[in-house]
Coordinates of N, CA and C in Angstrom, one line a residue:
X7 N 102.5 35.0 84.7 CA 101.7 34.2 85.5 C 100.8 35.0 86.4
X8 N 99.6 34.9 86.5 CA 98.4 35.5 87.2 C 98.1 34.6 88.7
X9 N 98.4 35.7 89.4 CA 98.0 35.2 90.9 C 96.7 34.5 91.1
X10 N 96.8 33.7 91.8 CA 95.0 33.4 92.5 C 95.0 33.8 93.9
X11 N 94.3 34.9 93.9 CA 94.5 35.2 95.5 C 92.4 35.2 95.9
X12 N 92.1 34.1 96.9 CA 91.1 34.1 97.2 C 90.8 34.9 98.9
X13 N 90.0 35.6 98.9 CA 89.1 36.6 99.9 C 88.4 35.7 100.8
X14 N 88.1 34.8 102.1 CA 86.7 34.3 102.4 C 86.1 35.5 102.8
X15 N 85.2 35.5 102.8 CA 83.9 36.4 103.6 C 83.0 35.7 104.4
X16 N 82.4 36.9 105.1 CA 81.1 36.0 105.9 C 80.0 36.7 105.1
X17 N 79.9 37.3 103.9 CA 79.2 38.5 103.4 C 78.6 37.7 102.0
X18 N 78.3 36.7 101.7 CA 77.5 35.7 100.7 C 76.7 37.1 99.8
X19 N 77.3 37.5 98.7 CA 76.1 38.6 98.2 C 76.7 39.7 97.3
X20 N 77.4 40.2 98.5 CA 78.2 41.3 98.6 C 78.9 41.4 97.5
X21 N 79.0 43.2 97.5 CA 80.2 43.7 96.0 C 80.9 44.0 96.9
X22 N 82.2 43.7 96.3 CA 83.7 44.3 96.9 C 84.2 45.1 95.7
X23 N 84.6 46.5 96.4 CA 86.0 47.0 94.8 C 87.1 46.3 95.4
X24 N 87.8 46.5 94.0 CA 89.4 46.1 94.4 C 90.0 45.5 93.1
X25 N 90.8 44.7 93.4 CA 91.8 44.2 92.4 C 91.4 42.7 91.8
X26 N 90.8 43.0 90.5 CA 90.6 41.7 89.8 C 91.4 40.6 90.1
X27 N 92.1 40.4 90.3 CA 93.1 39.3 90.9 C 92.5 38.3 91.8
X28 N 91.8 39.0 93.3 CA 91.3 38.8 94.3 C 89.7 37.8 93.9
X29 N 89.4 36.7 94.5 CA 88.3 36.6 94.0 C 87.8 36.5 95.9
X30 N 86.5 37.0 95.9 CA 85.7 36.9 97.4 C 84.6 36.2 97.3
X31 N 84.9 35.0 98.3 CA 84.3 33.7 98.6 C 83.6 33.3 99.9
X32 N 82.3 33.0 99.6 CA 81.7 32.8 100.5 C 82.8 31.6 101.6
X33 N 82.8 32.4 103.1 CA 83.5 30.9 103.7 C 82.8 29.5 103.8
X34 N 82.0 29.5 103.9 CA 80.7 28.4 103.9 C 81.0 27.3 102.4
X35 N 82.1 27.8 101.5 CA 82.2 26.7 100.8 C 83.7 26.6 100.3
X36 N 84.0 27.3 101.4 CA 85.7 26.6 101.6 C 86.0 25.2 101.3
X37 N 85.2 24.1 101.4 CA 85.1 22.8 101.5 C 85.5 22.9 100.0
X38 N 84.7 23.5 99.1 CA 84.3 22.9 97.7 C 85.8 23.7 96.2
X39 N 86.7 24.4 97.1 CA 87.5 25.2 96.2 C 88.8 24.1 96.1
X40 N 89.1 24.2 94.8 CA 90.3 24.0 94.4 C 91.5 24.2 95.0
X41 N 92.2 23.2 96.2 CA 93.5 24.4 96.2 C 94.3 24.2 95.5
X42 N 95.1 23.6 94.7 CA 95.7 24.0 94.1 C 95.8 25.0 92.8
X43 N 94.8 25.9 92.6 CA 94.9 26.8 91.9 C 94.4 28.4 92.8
X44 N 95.0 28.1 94.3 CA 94.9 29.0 95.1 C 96.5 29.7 95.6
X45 N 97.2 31.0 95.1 CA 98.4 30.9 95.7 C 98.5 31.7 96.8
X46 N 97.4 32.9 96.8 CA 97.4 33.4 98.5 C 95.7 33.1 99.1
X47 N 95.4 33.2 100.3 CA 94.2 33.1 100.9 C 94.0 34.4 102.0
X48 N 93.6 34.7 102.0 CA 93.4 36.0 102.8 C 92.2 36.1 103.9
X49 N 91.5 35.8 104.7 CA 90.6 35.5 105.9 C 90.2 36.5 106.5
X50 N 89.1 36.8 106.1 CA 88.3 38.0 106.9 C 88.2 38.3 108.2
X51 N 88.3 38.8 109.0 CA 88.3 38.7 110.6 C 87.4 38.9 111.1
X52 N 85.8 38.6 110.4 CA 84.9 38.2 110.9 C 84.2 36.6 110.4
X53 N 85.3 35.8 110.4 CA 85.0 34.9 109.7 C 84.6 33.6 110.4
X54 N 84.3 32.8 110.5 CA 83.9 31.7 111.4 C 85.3 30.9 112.2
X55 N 86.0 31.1 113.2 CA 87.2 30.4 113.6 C 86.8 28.8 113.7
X56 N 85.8 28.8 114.3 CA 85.3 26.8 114.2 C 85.5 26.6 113.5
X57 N 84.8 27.1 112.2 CA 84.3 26.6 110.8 C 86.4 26.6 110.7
X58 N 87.0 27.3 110.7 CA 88.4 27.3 110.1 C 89.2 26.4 110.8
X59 N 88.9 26.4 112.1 CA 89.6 25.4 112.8 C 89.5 23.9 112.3
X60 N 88.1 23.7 112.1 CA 87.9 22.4 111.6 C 88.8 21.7 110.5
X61 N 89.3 23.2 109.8 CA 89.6 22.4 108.4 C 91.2 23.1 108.1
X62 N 91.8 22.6 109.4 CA 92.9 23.1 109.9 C 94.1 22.3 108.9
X63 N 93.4 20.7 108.4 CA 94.5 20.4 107.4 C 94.3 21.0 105.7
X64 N 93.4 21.1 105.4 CA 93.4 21.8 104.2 C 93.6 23.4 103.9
X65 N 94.1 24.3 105.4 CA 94.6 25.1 105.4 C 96.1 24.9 105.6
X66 N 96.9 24.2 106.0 CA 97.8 23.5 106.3 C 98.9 23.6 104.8
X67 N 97.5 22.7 104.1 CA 98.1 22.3 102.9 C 98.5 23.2 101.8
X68 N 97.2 24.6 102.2 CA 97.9 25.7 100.9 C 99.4 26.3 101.6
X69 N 99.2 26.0 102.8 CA 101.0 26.7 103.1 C 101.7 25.8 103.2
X70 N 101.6 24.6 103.0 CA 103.0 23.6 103.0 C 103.2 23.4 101.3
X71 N 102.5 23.9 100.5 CA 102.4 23.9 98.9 C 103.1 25.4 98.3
X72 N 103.3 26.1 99.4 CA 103.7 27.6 99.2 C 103.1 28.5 98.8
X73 N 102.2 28.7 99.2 CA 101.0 29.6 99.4 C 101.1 30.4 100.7
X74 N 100.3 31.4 100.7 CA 100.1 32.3 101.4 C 99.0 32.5 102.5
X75 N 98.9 32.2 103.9 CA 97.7 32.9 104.1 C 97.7 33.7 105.0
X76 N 96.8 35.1 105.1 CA 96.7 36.4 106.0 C 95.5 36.4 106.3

């Protein structure tokens, strides 16, 4: 079984190296992702805390589903 580990960014564009695994996601359409085919979430720390605050129950949900977020 293959992880889904999603990246937000504030970087809409941008090439990342790294581990195919990882996909990096504009935060701006956090609204529009699937979670349940998300098993870690990983948050940039320049990312919009409003914007994350707002949507404090659909972050909620990937960790009460057993998911990961950092």
């Amino acid at each position: 079984m293959t992880s889904s580990i999603v990246n937000l960014v504030m970087r809409a564009g941008s090439t990342y190296p790294g581990d195919s695994r990882v996909r990096y996601v504009d935060l701006y359409t956090f609204d529009d992702l699937d979670l349940s085919t998300i098993d870690a979430l990983v948050v940039s720390s320049d990312c919009d805390q409003i914007f994350l605050e707002r949507r404090r129950e659909r972050l909620t949900a990937i960790a009460s589903s057993g998911g990961r977020i950092a």
